[in-house]
Structures are given as structure tokens and as C-alpha cells.
mmCIF file of C-alpha atoms in Angstrom:
data_model
loop_
_atom_site.group_PDB
_atom_site.id
_atom_site.type_symbol
_atom_site.label_atom_id
_atom_site.label_comp_id
_atom_site.label_asym_id
_atom_site.label_seq_id
_atom_site.Cartn_x
_atom_site.Cartn_y
_atom_site.Cartn_z
ATOM 1 C CA UNK A 1 128.636 52.490 188.340
ATOM 2 C CA UNK A 2 129.521 54.100 185.066
ATOM 3 C CA UNK A 3 127.819 57.115 183.578
ATOM 4 C CA UNK A 4 127.571 57.680 179.884
ATOM 5 C CA UNK A 5 129.005 60.852 178.438
ATOM 6 C CA UNK A 6 126.475 63.560 177.558
ATOM 7 C CA UNK A 7 125.376 63.624 173.956
ATOM 8 C CA UNK A 8 126.771 66.593 172.059
ATOM 9 C CA UNK A 9 124.637 67.761 169.147
ATOM 10 C CA UNK A 10 126.919 69.251 166.524
ATOM 11 C CA UNK A 11 125.668 71.665 163.868
ATOM 12 C CA UNK A 12 126.025 68.919 161.258
ATOM 13 C CA UNK A 13 123.956 66.533 163.398
ATOM 14 C CA UNK A 14 121.298 69.175 163.903
ATOM 15 C CA UNK A 15 120.600 69.272 160.176
ATOM 16 C CA UNK A 16 121.365 65.648 159.363
ATOM 17 C CA UNK A 17 117.689 64.792 158.986
ATOM 18 C CA UNK A 18 116.830 67.961 157.137
ATOM 19 C CA UNK A 19 117.382 68.844 153.496
ATOM 20 C CA UNK A 20 119.931 71.664 153.643
ATOM 21 C CA UNK A 21 118.786 73.021 150.308
ATOM 22 C CA UNK A 22 115.317 73.298 151.811
ATOM 23 C CA UNK A 23 116.741 75.334 154.695
ATOM 24 C CA UNK A 24 118.578 77.602 152.268
ATOM 25 C CA UNK A 25 115.504 78.020 150.064
ATOM 26 C CA UNK A 26 113.419 78.860 153.149
ATOM 27 C CA UNK A 27 115.957 81.486 154.223
ATOM 28 C CA UNK A 28 115.939 83.101 150.757
ATOM 29 C CA UNK A 29 112.138 83.095 150.706
ATOM 30 C CA UNK A 30 111.987 84.747 154.160
ATOM 31 C CA UNK A 31 114.281 87.557 152.992
ATOM 32 C CA UNK A 32 112.350 88.143 149.765
ATOM 33 C CA UNK A 33 108.899 87.834 151.330
ATOM 34 C CA UNK A 34 109.832 90.193 154.172
ATOM 35 C CA UNK A 35 108.486 88.086 157.027
ATOM 36 C CA UNK A 36 108.283 84.529 158.316
ATOM 37 C CA UNK A 37 104.498 84.425 157.948
ATOM 38 C CA UNK A 38 104.626 85.609 154.320
ATOM 39 C CA UNK A 39 107.333 83.056 153.542
ATOM 40 C CA UNK A 40 105.244 80.332 155.162
ATOM 41 C CA UNK A 41 102.253 81.264 152.991
ATOM 42 C CA UNK A 42 104.372 81.147 149.831
ATOM 43 C CA UNK A 43 105.893 77.796 150.786
ATOM 44 C CA UNK A 44 102.561 76.304 151.797
ATOM 45 C CA UNK A 45 103.731 75.681 155.369
ATOM 46 C CA UNK A 46 103.349 77.188 158.813
ATOM 47 C CA UNK A 47 105.244 79.987 160.513
ATOM 48 C CA UNK A 48 106.633 77.680 163.260
ATOM 49 C CA UNK A 49 108.018 75.362 160.571
ATOM 50 C CA UNK A 50 109.679 78.250 158.742
ATOM 51 C CA UNK A 51 111.084 79.596 162.019
ATOM 52 C CA UNK A 52 112.465 76.161 162.921
ATOM 53 C CA UNK A 53 114.181 75.840 159.547
ATOM 54 C CA UNK A 54 115.779 79.248 159.975
ATOM 55 C CA UNK A 55 117.064 78.313 163.422
ATOM 56 C CA UNK A 56 118.481 75.041 162.069
ATOM 57 C CA UNK A 57 120.289 76.894 159.282
ATOM 58 C CA UNK A 58 121.703 79.449 161.708
ATOM 59 C CA UNK A 59 122.957 76.681 164.014
ATOM 60 C CA UNK A 60 124.420 74.813 161.086
ATOM 61 C CA UNK A 61 126.239 77.923 159.836
ATOM 62 C CA UNK A 62 127.186 79.064 163.318
ATOM 63 C CA UNK A 63 126.088 82.653 162.646
ATOM 64 C CA UNK A 64 123.045 84.837 163.149
ATOM 65 C CA UNK A 65 121.470 85.537 159.748
ATOM 66 C CA UNK A 66 118.520 87.767 160.632
ATOM 67 C CA UNK A 67 117.715 90.367 163.244
ATOM 68 C CA UNK A 68 114.025 90.064 164.079
ATOM 69 C CA UNK A 69 111.751 92.587 165.747
ATOM 70 C CA UNK A 70 107.997 92.802 166.215
ATOM 71 C CA UNK A 71 107.469 94.593 162.923
ATOM 72 C CA UNK A 72 110.394 93.743 160.652
ATOM 73 C CA UNK A 73 113.334 91.518 159.857
ATOM 74 C CA UNK A 74 116.779 92.713 158.839
ATOM 75 C CA UNK A 75 119.746 90.866 157.409
ATOM 76 C CA UNK A 76 122.868 90.793 159.538
ATOM 77 C CA UNK A 77 126.219 91.292 157.834
ATOM 78 C CA UNK A 78 126.700 87.513 157.800
ATOM 79 C CA UNK A 79 123.128 87.132 156.600
ATOM 80 C CA UNK A 80 123.720 89.438 153.641
ATOM 81 C CA UNK A 81 126.703 87.369 152.511
ATOM 82 C CA UNK A 82 124.763 84.170 153.025
ATOM 83 C CA UNK A 83 121.779 85.507 151.071
ATOM 84 C CA UNK A 84 123.865 86.385 147.996
ATOM 85 C CA UNK A 85 125.606 83.009 147.988
ATOM 86 C CA UNK A 86 122.347 81.172 148.720
ATOM 87 C CA UNK A 87 120.699 82.623 145.604
ATOM 88 C CA UNK A 88 123.673 81.544 143.494
ATOM 89 C CA UNK A 89 123.575 78.064 145.018
ATOM 90 C CA UNK A 90 119.851 77.632 144.355
ATOM 91 C CA UNK A 91 120.235 78.809 140.738
ATOM 92 C CA UNK A 92 123.135 76.419 140.212
ATOM 93 C CA UNK A 93 121.203 73.525 141.728
ATOM 94 C CA UNK A 94 118.158 74.211 139.534
ATOM 95 C CA UNK A 95 120.373 74.247 136.448
ATOM 96 C CA UNK A 96 122.062 71.041 137.599
ATOM 97 C CA UNK A 97 118.685 69.359 137.952
ATOM 98 C CA UNK A 98 117.650 70.516 134.484
ATOM 99 C CA UNK A 99 120.869 69.206 132.925
ATOM 100 C CA UNK A 100 120.638 65.832 134.668
ATOM 101 C CA UNK A 101 116.981 65.326 133.819
ATOM 102 C CA UNK A 102 117.587 66.266 130.212
ATOM 103 C CA UNK A 103 116.786 69.267 128.087
ATOM 104 C CA UNK A 104 113.523 67.670 126.949
ATOM 105 C CA UNK A 105 111.973 67.533 130.416
ATOM 106 C CA UNK A 106 109.410 70.109 131.418
ATOM 107 C CA UNK A 107 110.600 72.924 133.687
ATOM 108 C CA UNK A 108 109.171 73.224 137.180
ATOM 109 C CA UNK A 109 109.207 75.919 139.843
ATOM 110 C CA UNK A 110 108.511 79.641 139.824
ATOM 111 C CA UNK A 111 109.498 82.199 137.187
ATOM 112 C CA UNK A 112 109.614 85.860 138.251
ATOM 113 C CA UNK A 113 109.084 88.306 135.386
ATOM 114 C CA UNK A 114 108.852 92.097 135.394
ATOM 115 C CA UNK A 115 106.848 93.573 132.502
ATOM 116 C CA UNK A 116 105.790 97.150 131.668
ATOM 117 C CA UNK A 117 102.257 98.013 132.777
ATOM 118 C CA UNK A 118 100.619 98.485 129.380
ATOM 119 C CA UNK A 119 102.198 95.515 127.616
ATOM 120 C CA UNK A 120 102.059 93.352 130.729
ATOM 121 C CA UNK A 121 98.307 93.830 131.063
ATOM 122 C CA UNK A 122 97.567 93.309 127.397
ATOM 123 C CA UNK A 123 99.931 92.253 124.644
ATOM 124 C CA UNK A 124 102.084 89.782 126.564
ATOM 125 C CA UNK A 125 99.311 87.969 128.438
ATOM 126 C CA UNK A 126 98.651 85.620 125.516
ATOM 127 C CA UNK A 127 102.252 84.325 125.198
ATOM 128 C CA UNK A 128 102.348 84.116 129.012
ATOM 129 C CA UNK A 129 99.235 81.934 128.883
ATOM 130 C CA UNK A 130 100.877 79.732 126.230
ATOM 131 C CA UNK A 131 103.874 79.260 128.527
ATOM 132 C CA UNK A 132 101.706 78.200 131.469
ATOM 133 C CA UNK A 133 99.580 75.924 129.281
ATOM 134 C CA UNK A 134 102.612 74.252 127.746
ATOM 135 C CA UNK A 135 104.390 73.810 131.092
ATOM 136 C CA UNK A 136 101.694 73.067 133.695
ATOM 137 C CA UNK A 137 104.270 72.457 136.463
ATOM 138 C CA UNK A 138 105.413 76.092 136.234
ATOM 139 C CA UNK A 139 104.191 79.049 138.260
ATOM 140 C CA UNK A 140 104.794 82.655 137.223
ATOM 141 C CA UNK A 141 105.011 85.823 139.306
ATOM 142 C CA UNK A 142 104.008 88.470 136.738
ATOM 143 C CA UNK A 143 105.144 91.804 138.179
ATOM 144 C CA UNK A 144 104.049 94.985 136.433
ATOM 145 C CA UNK A 145 106.084 98.163 136.635
ATOM 146 C CA UNK A 146 107.977 100.307 134.144
ATOM 147 C CA UNK A 147 111.291 100.721 135.936
ATOM 148 C CA UNK A 148 114.217 98.430 135.199
ATOM 149 C CA UNK A 149 114.591 96.081 138.182
ATOM 150 C CA UNK A 150 117.829 95.015 139.800
ATOM 151 C CA UNK A 151 117.605 91.465 138.489
ATOM 152 C CA UNK A 152 119.942 89.951 141.066
ATOM 153 C CA UNK A 153 118.896 91.886 144.166
ATOM 154 C CA UNK A 154 115.178 91.450 143.435
ATOM 155 C CA UNK A 155 115.528 87.790 142.399
ATOM 156 C CA UNK A 156 113.944 88.455 139.004
ATOM 157 C CA UNK A 157 114.510 85.871 136.273
ATOM 158 C CA UNK A 158 113.933 88.314 133.428
ATOM 159 C CA UNK A 159 112.326 91.612 132.494
ATOM 160 C CA UNK A 160 110.531 92.783 129.374
ATOM 161 C CA UNK A 161 111.720 96.260 128.458
ATOM 162 C CA UNK A 162 110.363 98.807 125.985
ATOM 163 C CA UNK A 163 113.048 101.205 124.754
ATOM 164 C CA UNK A 164 116.802 100.979 124.428
ATOM 165 C CA UNK A 165 118.643 98.752 126.918
ATOM 166 C CA UNK A 166 121.840 100.568 127.882
ATOM 167 C CA UNK A 167 122.990 98.494 130.865
ATOM 168 C CA UNK A 168 126.082 96.523 129.743
ATOM 169 C CA UNK A 169 125.781 94.125 132.688
ATOM 170 C CA UNK A 170 122.652 92.392 131.321
ATOM 171 C CA UNK A 171 121.835 90.294 128.263
ATOM 172 C CA UNK A 172 119.056 91.661 126.037
ATOM 173 C CA UNK A 173 117.191 89.498 123.507
ATOM 174 C CA UNK A 174 115.322 91.668 121.023
ATOM 175 C CA UNK A 175 111.719 90.531 120.589
ATOM 176 C CA UNK A 176 110.497 93.159 118.167
ATOM 177 C CA UNK A 177 109.635 96.832 117.774
ATOM 178 C CA UNK A 178 106.651 98.991 118.675
ATOM 179 C CA UNK A 179 105.475 101.322 115.869
ATOM 180 C CA UNK A 180 104.439 104.769 117.170
ATOM 181 C CA UNK A 181 101.995 107.239 115.659
ATOM 182 C CA UNK A 182 100.579 110.712 116.374
ATOM 183 C CA UNK A 183 96.888 110.880 117.326
ATOM 184 C CA UNK A 184 94.306 113.314 118.670
ATOM 185 C CA UNK A 185 90.593 113.536 119.326
ATOM 186 C CA UNK A 186 88.451 115.057 116.524
ATOM 187 C CA UNK A 187 87.181 117.500 119.164
ATOM 188 C CA UNK A 188 90.693 118.915 119.533
ATOM 189 C CA UNK A 189 90.757 119.810 115.823
ATOM 190 C CA UNK A 190 87.371 121.580 116.059
ATOM 191 C CA UNK A 191 86.472 120.848 112.468
ATOM 192 C CA UNK A 192 89.825 121.889 111.010
ATOM 193 C CA UNK A 193 91.467 119.601 108.431
ATOM 194 C CA UNK A 194 93.643 116.804 109.774
ATOM 195 C CA UNK A 195 97.245 118.119 109.900
ATOM 196 C CA UNK A 196 99.490 116.444 107.351
ATOM 197 C CA UNK A 197 102.866 118.019 108.160
ATOM 198 C CA UNK A 198 104.946 118.241 111.365
ATOM 199 C CA UNK A 199 104.943 122.044 111.402
ATOM 200 C CA UNK A 200 101.152 121.995 111.786
ATOM 201 C CA UNK A 201 101.464 119.649 114.757
ATOM 202 C CA UNK A 202 103.787 121.979 116.622
ATOM 203 C CA UNK A 203 100.985 124.550 116.971
ATOM 204 C CA UNK A 204 98.617 122.166 118.797
ATOM 205 C CA UNK A 205 98.426 121.420 122.555
ATOM 206 C CA UNK A 206 100.380 118.288 123.436
ATOM 207 C CA UNK A 207 100.478 115.415 125.886
ATOM 208 C CA UNK A 208 103.851 113.928 126.878
ATOM 209 C CA UNK A 209 104.748 110.313 127.593
ATOM 210 C CA UNK A 210 107.659 111.288 129.798
ATOM 211 C CA UNK A 211 109.363 107.906 129.537
ATOM 212 C CA UNK A 212 110.129 108.593 125.861
ATOM 213 C CA UNK A 213 109.498 112.274 125.109
ATOM 214 C CA UNK A 214 108.903 115.397 127.171
ATOM 215 C CA UNK A 215 109.774 118.664 125.439
ATOM 216 C CA UNK A 216 110.642 117.628 121.889
ATOM 217 C CA UNK A 217 109.229 115.347 119.195
ATOM 218 C CA UNK A 218 111.102 113.881 116.224
ATOM 219 C CA UNK A 219 109.200 112.425 113.250
ATOM 220 C CA UNK A 220 110.423 110.675 110.119
ATOM 221 C CA UNK A 221 108.649 110.535 106.748
ATOM 222 C CA UNK A 222 107.723 106.963 105.861
ATOM 223 C CA UNK A 223 108.765 107.253 102.197
ATOM 224 C CA UNK A 224 111.508 109.866 101.927
ATOM 225 C CA UNK A 225 113.188 109.293 105.285
ATOM 226 C CA UNK A 226 113.228 113.040 105.953
ATOM 227 C CA UNK A 227 113.278 113.941 109.643
ATOM 228 C CA UNK A 228 111.553 116.880 111.342
ATOM 229 C CA UNK A 229 112.132 117.870 114.960
ATOM 230 C CA UNK A 230 110.074 120.398 116.946
ATOM 231 C CA UNK A 231 109.560 121.460 120.554
ATOM 232 C CA UNK A 232 106.346 120.971 122.545
ATOM 233 C CA UNK A 233 104.881 122.387 125.760
ATOM 234 C CA UNK A 234 102.916 119.508 127.251
ATOM 235 C CA UNK A 235 99.629 120.267 129.022
ATOM 236 C CA UNK A 236 99.836 116.862 130.682
ATOM 237 C CA UNK A 237 102.892 114.723 131.278
ATOM 238 C CA UNK A 238 102.496 111.069 132.307
ATOM 239 C CA UNK A 239 104.474 107.837 132.410
ATOM 240 C CA UNK A 240 101.379 105.709 131.695
ATOM 241 C CA UNK A 241 100.519 104.702 128.125
ATOM 242 C CA UNK A 242 96.856 104.021 128.919
ATOM 243 C CA UNK A 243 96.563 107.379 130.701
ATOM 244 C CA UNK A 244 98.050 109.058 127.624
ATOM 245 C CA UNK A 245 95.515 107.358 125.355
ATOM 246 C CA UNK A 246 92.585 108.270 127.599
ATOM 247 C CA UNK A 247 93.702 111.908 127.841
ATOM 248 C CA UNK A 248 93.941 112.048 124.045
ATOM 249 C CA UNK A 249 90.428 110.606 123.659
ATOM 250 C CA UNK A 250 89.135 113.282 126.043
ATOM 251 C CA UNK A 251 90.609 115.978 123.798
ATOM 252 C CA UNK A 252 93.298 117.240 126.161
ATOM 253 C CA UNK A 253 96.029 117.224 123.530
ATOM 254 C CA UNK A 254 97.977 115.462 120.812
ATOM 255 C CA UNK A 255 99.640 112.184 121.792
ATOM 256 C CA UNK A 256 102.504 110.173 120.369
ATOM 257 C CA UNK A 257 102.093 106.553 121.397
ATOM 258 C CA UNK A 258 102.237 102.876 120.494
ATOM 259 C CA UNK A 259 100.087 102.141 117.465
ATOM 260 C CA UNK A 260 98.564 99.013 119.005
ATOM 261 C CA UNK A 261 97.069 100.831 121.977
ATOM 262 C CA UNK A 262 95.379 103.412 119.702
ATOM 263 C CA UNK A 263 93.849 100.958 117.195
ATOM 264 C CA UNK A 264 90.368 100.545 118.690
ATOM 265 C CA UNK A 265 89.926 104.283 119.203
ATOM 266 C CA UNK A 266 91.065 104.985 115.642
ATOM 267 C CA UNK A 267 88.607 102.408 114.290
ATOM 268 C CA UNK A 268 85.730 103.903 116.293
ATOM 269 C CA UNK A 269 86.570 107.500 115.379
ATOM 270 C CA UNK A 270 87.375 108.536 118.940
ATOM 271 C CA UNK A 271 90.890 109.340 117.689
ATOM 272 C CA UNK A 272 92.263 110.384 114.319
ATOM 273 C CA UNK A 273 95.730 109.695 112.911
ATOM 274 C CA UNK A 274 97.606 112.977 112.431
ATOM 275 C CA UNK A 275 100.319 113.417 109.802
ATOM 276 C CA UNK A 276 99.878 109.763 108.754
ATOM 277 C CA UNK A 277 102.978 109.797 106.527
ATOM 278 C CA UNK A 278 105.107 110.731 109.532
ATOM 279 C CA UNK A 279 105.970 108.582 112.528
ATOM 280 C CA UNK A 280 108.389 108.429 115.406
ATOM 281 C CA UNK A 281 111.169 105.876 115.477
ATOM 282 C CA UNK A 282 109.799 102.519 116.669
ATOM 283 C CA UNK A 283 110.762 101.449 120.178
ATOM 284 C CA UNK A 284 112.703 98.205 120.576
ATOM 285 C CA UNK A 285 111.189 95.590 122.883
ATOM 286 C CA UNK A 286 113.670 93.275 124.599
ATOM 287 C CA UNK A 287 113.693 90.435 127.073
ATOM 288 C CA UNK A 288 116.476 91.126 129.557
ATOM 289 C CA UNK A 289 118.177 88.739 131.983
ATOM 290 C CA UNK A 290 121.340 88.583 134.036
ATOM 291 C CA UNK A 291 124.322 86.747 132.519
ATOM 292 C CA UNK A 292 124.974 83.399 134.150
ATOM 293 C CA UNK A 293 126.916 80.264 133.453
ATOM 294 C CA UNK A 294 123.763 78.309 134.242
ATOM 295 C CA UNK A 295 120.471 79.275 132.616
ATOM 296 C CA UNK A 296 117.494 77.522 134.238
ATOM 297 C CA UNK A 297 115.175 75.555 131.963
ATOM 298 C CA UNK A 298 112.238 77.660 133.135
ATOM 299 C CA UNK A 299 113.903 80.779 131.675
ATOM 300 C CA UNK A 300 115.065 79.085 128.461
ATOM 301 C CA UNK A 301 111.554 77.869 127.719
ATOM 302 C CA UNK A 302 110.053 81.280 128.503
ATOM 303 C CA UNK A 303 112.446 83.004 126.086
ATOM 304 C CA UNK A 304 111.523 80.471 123.393
ATOM 305 C CA UNK A 305 107.795 81.119 123.860
ATOM 306 C CA UNK A 306 108.246 84.891 123.838
ATOM 307 C CA UNK A 307 110.277 84.817 120.614
ATOM 308 C CA UNK A 308 107.933 82.385 118.869
ATOM 309 C CA UNK A 309 104.617 83.996 119.791
ATOM 310 C CA UNK A 310 105.174 87.724 119.339
ATOM 311 C CA UNK A 311 102.263 89.978 120.331
ATOM 312 C CA UNK A 312 100.310 91.494 117.461
ATOM 313 C CA UNK A 313 101.477 94.988 118.423
ATOM 314 C CA UNK A 314 105.124 94.228 117.700
ATOM 315 C CA UNK A 315 106.768 94.453 114.308
ATOM 316 C CA UNK A 316 109.216 91.656 113.502
ATOM 317 C CA UNK A 317 112.639 91.739 115.141
#
């Protein structure tokens, strides 16, 4: 009587019936979502399915990728290496698909964009809507904060930045410029004439937009190009453009801010334009992304939309 040899399931056999790219994508999503349940929700699956895919990938690779506890997950050393390479592999595969299908095909998938709070809630929503309307198979994660993200570590496709981009490791596409003006509430002037010269502004209480100015203001004459610089002692310092505007409307001080955000208040008389012949240097607005040999179609199309449909608050590039 003969007995058959026991069946040995190799790592390759364990994943033979499973799309390995799907396992890798699931692993990346678990890391970025922070938990198996959150990854399952994003992928439209269940936690047991996500857990099973992770186990299959770990068996296939022959290493432990994550340390799991009741409250958190943590990448192992092998997991960290795998995560970095997995992101590169997914980006390369997406670019490969785009190239094979042809440049004319519509992009699909998810685009992750970081935009500054003020612009991201207002000026850039219309071109974002155009992008989603033109490419209905796309989804966008529209993340609003003013700090420059780590594009690679945070898996961000691109970021919209206001101000100079000084990081040499990224590519910056200039979209336009933001004109800036000096404003204040009529109540702050208390019936006095509207100041016309920078030296008159220096005597008034000020508000600071700490991202761009804190203790000093520089203004340039629109016609002569003459520049005046003076120090300020800010009563209120903030990193929020809308907070700056509101504080100015309430009469707390003089503000130097983006012209577009002040327009309605100027039209209604809640704010007045001080020293109208003088203005600060406009701030460049750029779309920033990490350099890569392969640029996904979803990002290429987004850049095209952003450059074609500039918000009204931006001067031409």
C-alpha cells in the first residue's frame, strides 16, 4: 500500500490565485490608512479580506511586514523597505498602464493633493471640479493644510504652494501670482483720512500673517518702483488668511493679504484699501510634485487643468 507524499504549499503557490499587485496595494493602503479596518473601508472590502491579503503577502515574501497590537500597527524593518519599494512599483505599474492604453485614454484611480487652506477652500475648487467632471473615473483626496508635505512619505501626488519653493528635490510648475494689498477697517481709522504713504502705515496697529511677514513690511510703488520698508509690532499674529481678514474687518489692525480674499469686504465698505499706490511683492503659486521617470496620467491631466483654468485671484504666470 503506497502513501502519497504530503502536499507542500510554497509561497509562490500560496499567491498563485491572487493578484500580487492587489496584495501590494492592500499592504500600502494598510500602512497609509493606519489600520486594517480603515484600509478595508477605503478599498470597499472587509477587514478579514484585508488581513488575509496581508498574510498572503507576508508568506510570499517570507518576512513579517507589520507588528500589530490592539491599538496600532507598526512597520518592521523589512516592512519599511517593502513599503518604499511597493510605492515605487505601484507608481511604475500605473504609468505602464497609462502608456499601454494610450495617452488619449481617461485616467482612473485616486489623486492625492495637498492645498493651502484658504485657496483650497475657495479659489481652486472650481478647477478641481472641472478635473472631476472631465475625468469621471477619477477620485481626489483634497487635503487642506499650509505646510509643505513630504510627497514621497505621505504618498501625495502633488501640492499647491503659495510662496517661494526652495526645495531642490521637487519640481515646481508656476501657476500664477497672488497680488497683495494693505487693508483696514474704517473703524480703525476713526474718521482720519486714508493713509497714502508707507510712513503713515507704520504708526497704525498691525496684524501679521506669520507665514509671510511678522515684524517687517516691504511695499513697492506701483508706478515708480520705489521700495519702502518699515517695522511693525503685531497685535495679532496668525497663519490663517481668513482669520487675518476677519480680524481686519473687526478693526483689530492693519492687514497685508491676498487681494482676492479682501474683494467682497472692500466692495461692501467693511474694509478700505490703504496706500493704494503701494503693494507688497506678489506671491508665486506653484504646483509641486516629486521628480519621477514615470508621471501618472492622473497627475498629467491635473496639471493641465490647473494651468488652463487659473483661479480668478491669480495674475498670469
